[in-house]
Coordinates of C-alpha atoms and ligand atoms in Angstrom, one line a residue:
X126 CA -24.9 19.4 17.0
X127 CA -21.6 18.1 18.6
X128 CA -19.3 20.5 16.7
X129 CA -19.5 24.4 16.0
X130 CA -17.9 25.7 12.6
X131 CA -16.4 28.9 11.8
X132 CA -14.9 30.0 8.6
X133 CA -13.1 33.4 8.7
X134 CA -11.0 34.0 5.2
X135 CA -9.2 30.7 4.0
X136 CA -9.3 29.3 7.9
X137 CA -11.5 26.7 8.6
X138 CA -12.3 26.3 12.7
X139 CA -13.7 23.0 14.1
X140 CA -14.8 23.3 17.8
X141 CA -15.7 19.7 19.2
X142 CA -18.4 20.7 21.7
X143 CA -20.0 17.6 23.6
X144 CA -19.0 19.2 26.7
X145 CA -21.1 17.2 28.8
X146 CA -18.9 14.5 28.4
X147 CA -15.6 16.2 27.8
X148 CA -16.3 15.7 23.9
X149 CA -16.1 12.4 24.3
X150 CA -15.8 11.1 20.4
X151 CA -19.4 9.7 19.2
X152 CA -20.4 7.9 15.9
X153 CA -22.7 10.6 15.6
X154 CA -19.7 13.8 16.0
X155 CA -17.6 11.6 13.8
X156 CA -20.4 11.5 10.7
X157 CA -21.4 15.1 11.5
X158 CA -17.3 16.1 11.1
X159 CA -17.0 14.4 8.4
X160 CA -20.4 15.9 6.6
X161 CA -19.3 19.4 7.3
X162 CA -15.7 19.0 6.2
X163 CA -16.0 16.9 3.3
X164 CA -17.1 19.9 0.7
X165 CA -14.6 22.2 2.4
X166 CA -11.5 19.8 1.7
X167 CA -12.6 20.5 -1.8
X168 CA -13.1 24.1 -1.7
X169 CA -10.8 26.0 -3.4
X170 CA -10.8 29.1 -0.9
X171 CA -10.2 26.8 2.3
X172 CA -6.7 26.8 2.7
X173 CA -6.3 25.3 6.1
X174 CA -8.2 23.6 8.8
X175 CA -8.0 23.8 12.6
X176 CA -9.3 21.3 15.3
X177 CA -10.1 22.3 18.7
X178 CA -12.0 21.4 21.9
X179 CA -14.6 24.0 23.3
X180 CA -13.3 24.7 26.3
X181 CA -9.5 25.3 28.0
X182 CA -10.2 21.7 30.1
X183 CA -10.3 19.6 27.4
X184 CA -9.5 19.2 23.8
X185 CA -11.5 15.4 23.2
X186 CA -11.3 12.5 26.1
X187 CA -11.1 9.8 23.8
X188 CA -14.0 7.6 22.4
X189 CA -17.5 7.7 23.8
X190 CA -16.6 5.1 26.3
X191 CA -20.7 4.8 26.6
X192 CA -20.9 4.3 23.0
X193 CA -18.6 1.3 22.5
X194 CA -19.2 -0.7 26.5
X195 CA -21.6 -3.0 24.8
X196 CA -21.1 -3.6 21.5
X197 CA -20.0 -7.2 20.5
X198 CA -16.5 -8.0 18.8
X199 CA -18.6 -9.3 15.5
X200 CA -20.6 -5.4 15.9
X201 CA -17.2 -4.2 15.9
X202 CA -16.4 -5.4 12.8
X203 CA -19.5 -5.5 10.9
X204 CA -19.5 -1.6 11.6
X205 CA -16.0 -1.1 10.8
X206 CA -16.1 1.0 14.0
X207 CA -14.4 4.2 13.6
X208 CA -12.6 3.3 10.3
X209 CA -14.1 7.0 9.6
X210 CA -11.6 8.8 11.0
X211 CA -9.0 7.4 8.1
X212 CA -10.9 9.5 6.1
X213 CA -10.4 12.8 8.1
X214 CA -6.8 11.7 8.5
X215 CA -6.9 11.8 4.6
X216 CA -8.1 15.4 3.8
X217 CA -6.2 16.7 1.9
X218 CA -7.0 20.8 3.7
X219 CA -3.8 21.2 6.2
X220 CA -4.6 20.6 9.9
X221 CA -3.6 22.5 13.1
X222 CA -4.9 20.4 15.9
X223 CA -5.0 24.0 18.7
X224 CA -4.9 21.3 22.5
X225 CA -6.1 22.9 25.7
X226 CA -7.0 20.1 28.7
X227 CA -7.1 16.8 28.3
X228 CA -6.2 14.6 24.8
X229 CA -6.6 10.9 25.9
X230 CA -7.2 8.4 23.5
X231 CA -9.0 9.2 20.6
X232 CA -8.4 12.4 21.5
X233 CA -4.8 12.1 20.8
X234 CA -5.0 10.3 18.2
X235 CA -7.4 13.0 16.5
X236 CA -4.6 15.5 17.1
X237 CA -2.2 13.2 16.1
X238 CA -4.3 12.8 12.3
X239 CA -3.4 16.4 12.2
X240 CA -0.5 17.9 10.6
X241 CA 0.7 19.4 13.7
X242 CA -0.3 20.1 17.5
X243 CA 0.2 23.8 19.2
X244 CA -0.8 23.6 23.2
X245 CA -1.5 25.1 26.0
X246 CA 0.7 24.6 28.9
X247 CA -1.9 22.7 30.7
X248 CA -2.7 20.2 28.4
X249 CA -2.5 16.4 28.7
X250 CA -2.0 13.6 26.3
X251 CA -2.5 10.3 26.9
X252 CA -3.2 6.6 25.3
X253 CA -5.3 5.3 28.6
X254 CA -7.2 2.3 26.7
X255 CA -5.1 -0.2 28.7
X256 CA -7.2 1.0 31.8
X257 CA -10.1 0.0 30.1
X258 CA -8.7 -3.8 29.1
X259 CA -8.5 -2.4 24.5
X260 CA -5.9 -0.9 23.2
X261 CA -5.6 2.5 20.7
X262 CA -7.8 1.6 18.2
X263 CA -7.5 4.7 15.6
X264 CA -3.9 5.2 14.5
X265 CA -2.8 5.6 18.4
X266 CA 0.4 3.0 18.5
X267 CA 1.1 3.8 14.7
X268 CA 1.1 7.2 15.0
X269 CA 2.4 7.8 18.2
X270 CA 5.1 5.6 17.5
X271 CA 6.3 7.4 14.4
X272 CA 6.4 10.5 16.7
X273 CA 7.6 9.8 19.6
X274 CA 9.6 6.2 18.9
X275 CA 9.0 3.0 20.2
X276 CA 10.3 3.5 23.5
X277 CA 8.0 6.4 24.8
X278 CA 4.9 4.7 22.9
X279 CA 5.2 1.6 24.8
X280 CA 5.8 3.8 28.0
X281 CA 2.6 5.4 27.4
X282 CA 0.3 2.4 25.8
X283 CA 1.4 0.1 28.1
X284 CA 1.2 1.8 31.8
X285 CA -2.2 4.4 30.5
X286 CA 0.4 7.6 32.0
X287 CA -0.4 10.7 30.8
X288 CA 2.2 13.2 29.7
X289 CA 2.1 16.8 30.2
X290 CA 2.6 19.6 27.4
X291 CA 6.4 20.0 28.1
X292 CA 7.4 16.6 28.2
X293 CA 5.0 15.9 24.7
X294 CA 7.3 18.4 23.1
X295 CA 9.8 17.4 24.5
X296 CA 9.2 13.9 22.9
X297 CA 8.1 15.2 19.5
X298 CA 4.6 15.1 19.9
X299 CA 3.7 18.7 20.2
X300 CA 5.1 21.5 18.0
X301 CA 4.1 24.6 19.8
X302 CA 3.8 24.9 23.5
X303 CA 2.1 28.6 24.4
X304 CA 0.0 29.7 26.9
X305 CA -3.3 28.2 27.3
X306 CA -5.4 31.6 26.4
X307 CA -3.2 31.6 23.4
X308 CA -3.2 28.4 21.5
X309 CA -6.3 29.4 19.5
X310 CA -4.7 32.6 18.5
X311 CA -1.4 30.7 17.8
X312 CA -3.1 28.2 16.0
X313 CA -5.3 30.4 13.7
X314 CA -2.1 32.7 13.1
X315 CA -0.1 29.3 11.7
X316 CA -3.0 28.2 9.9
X317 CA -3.5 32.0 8.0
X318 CA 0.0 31.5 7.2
X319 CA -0.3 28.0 5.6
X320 CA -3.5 29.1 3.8
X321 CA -1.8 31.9 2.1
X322 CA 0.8 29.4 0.7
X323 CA 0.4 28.2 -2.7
X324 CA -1.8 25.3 -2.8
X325 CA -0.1 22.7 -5.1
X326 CA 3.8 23.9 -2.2
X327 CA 1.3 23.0 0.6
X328 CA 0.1 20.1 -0.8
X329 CA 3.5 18.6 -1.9
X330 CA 4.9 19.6 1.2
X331 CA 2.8 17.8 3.4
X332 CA 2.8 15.0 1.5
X333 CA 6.7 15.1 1.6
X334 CA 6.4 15.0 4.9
X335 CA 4.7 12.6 5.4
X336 CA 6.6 10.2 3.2
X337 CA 9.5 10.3 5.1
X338 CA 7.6 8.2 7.9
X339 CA 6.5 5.7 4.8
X340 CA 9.4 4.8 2.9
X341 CA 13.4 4.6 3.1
X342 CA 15.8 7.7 2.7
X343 CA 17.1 7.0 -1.2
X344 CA 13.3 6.9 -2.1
X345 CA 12.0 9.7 -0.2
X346 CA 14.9 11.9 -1.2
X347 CA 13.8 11.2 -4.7
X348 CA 10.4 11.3 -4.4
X349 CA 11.1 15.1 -2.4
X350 CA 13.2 16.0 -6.0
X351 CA 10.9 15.0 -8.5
X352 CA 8.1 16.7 -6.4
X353 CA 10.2 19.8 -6.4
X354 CA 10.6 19.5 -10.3
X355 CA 7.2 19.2 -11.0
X356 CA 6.5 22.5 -9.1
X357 CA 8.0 24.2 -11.6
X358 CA 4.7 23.3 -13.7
X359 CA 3.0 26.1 -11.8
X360 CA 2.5 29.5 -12.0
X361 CA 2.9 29.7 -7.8
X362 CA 6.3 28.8 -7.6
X363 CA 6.8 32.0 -11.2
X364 CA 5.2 34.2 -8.6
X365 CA 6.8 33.5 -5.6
X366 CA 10.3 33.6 -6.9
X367 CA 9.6 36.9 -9.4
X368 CA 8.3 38.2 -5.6
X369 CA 11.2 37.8 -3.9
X370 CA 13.6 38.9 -7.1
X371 CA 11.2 41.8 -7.1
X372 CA 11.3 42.2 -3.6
X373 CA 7.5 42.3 -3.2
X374 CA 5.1 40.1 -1.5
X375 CA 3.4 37.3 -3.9
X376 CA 0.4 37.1 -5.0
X377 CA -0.4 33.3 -4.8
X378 CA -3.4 32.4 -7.0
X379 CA -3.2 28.2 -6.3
X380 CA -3.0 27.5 -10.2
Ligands
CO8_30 N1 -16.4 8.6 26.9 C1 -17.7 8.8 27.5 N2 -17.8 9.7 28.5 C2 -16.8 10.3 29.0 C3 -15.5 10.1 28.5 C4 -15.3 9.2 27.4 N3 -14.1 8.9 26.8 N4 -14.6 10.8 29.2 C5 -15.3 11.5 30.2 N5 -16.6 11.2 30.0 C6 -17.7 11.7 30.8 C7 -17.8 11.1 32.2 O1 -18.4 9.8 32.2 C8 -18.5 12.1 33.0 O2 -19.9 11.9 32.7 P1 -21.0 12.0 34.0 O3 -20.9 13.5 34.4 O4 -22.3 11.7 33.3 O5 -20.5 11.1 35.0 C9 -18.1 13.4 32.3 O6 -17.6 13.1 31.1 C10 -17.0 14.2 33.1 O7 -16.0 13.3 33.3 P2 -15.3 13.0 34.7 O8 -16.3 13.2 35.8 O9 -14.6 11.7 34.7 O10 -14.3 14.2 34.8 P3 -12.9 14.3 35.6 O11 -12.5 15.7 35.5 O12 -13.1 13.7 36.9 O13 -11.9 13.4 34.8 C11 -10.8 12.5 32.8 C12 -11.5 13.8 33.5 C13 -9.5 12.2 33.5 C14 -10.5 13.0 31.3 C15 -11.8 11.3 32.8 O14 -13.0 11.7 32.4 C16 -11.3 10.1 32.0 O15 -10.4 9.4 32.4 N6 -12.0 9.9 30.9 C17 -11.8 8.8 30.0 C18 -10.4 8.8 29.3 C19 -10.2 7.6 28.5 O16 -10.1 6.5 29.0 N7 -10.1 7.8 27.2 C20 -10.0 6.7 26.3 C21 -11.3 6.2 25.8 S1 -11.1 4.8 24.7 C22 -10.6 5.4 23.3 O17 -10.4 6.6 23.1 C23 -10.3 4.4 22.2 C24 -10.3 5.1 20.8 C25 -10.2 4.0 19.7 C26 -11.6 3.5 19.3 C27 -11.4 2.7 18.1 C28 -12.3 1.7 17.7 C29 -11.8 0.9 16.5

């Protein structure tokens, strides 16, 4: 097994645990992610996901390096190597990516598919495929890009730096920067909080988001109100504002 899962209430936790190799990202971890989280995207009672390394050196160092040295361009393709991880990207179950140590390559990019990064202060991020003659190769200059702009992202693909926690929220990157022994308490306490939302809030709301990087202003503000609109189709957003009128605490049901 290359992963250890733990479901406690509506929080799902993900430890990547190749440790060996500093959770180097495998075909094999990839499928076996994928497998496990597949049927709790659709679970009802999973309200929010969160991605971690094992240990406080290192969240994931990027692709198995071993994995990939030999393949041929036309294995590459043929295996449609690590299209996968689109598919985690895709879930539609919110995800904290909690970062301790190092995130180079795929490794940042996996906490960049995530909805949003809390780290430790020791952590690194980095897009170091340059060193090894490739480039990012799943979502790394698209992503990293959109979150940092073009001028940090060609810093960091083009010279292989790494950037420390401060500076990666200072850029955008990072959300949250706490102390190392606390990003998994951080990052279950924000996840607890998102899975107590209403599901169909979450879901527009992240999916709000997320269109702002996809489209112009005039259509994302209007996409944003008809979203809001159609909100008022569910019996979450009665609650939640009867709660507050009432001045109780809502009783969310996800209908
Ligand atoms: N893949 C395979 N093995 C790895 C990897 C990796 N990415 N990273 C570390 N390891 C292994 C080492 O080989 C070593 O194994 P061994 O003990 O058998 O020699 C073990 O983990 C410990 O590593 P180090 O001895 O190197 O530990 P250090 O503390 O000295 O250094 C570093 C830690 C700085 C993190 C260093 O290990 C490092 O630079 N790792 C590689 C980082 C890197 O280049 N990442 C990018 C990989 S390429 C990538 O992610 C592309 C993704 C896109 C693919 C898309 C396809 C379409």
């Amino acid at each position: 097994m290359n992963l250890k899962i733990d479901r406690a209430g509506r929080v799902v936790t993900v430890r990547l645990h190749r440790p060996a190799v500093l959770n180097a990202l495998s075909h094999a971890l990839m499928t076996e992610l994928l497998d496990a989280l597949r049927p709790l995207d659709r679970d009802p009672d999973v309200g929010c996901f969160v991605v971690t390394g094992s240990s406080e050196r290192v969240f994931a160092a990027g692709a198995d390096i071993k994995e990939m040295a030999g393949k041929s361009a036309a294995e590459m393709a043929a295996e449609d190597y690590f299209s996968g991880w689109e598919e985690f990207a895709a879930f539609r179950t919110p995800k904290i990516a909690a970062v301790n140590g190092f995130a180079l390559g795929g490794g940042c990019e996996l906490a960049m598919m995530c909805d949003f990064i809390i780290a430790g202060e020791s952590a690194v991020f980095g897009q170091p495929e340059i060193k090894l003659g490739v480039i990012p190769g799943i979502g790394g200059t698209q992503r990293l890009t959109r979150l940092v702009g073009r001028s940090k992202a060609m810093d960091l693909v083009l010279t292989g730096r790494t950037m420390d926690a401060a500076e990666a929220e200072r850029a955008g990157l990072v959300a949250r920067v706490v102390p190392d022994d606390r990003v998994i308490e951080e990052a279950t306490a924000a996840a607890a909080a998102v899975a107590s939302y209403g599901r169909a809030a979450v879901t527009a709301a992240r999916e709000t988001v997320d269109r702002a990087l996809e489209t112009g202003l005039r259509d994302g503000i209007l996409f944003e109100r008809r979203v809001f609109h159609a909100l008022f189709a569910t019996e979450d957003q009665s609650e939640g504002m009867s709660a507050f009128l009432g001045k109780r605490p809502p009783r969310f049901t996800g209908r």
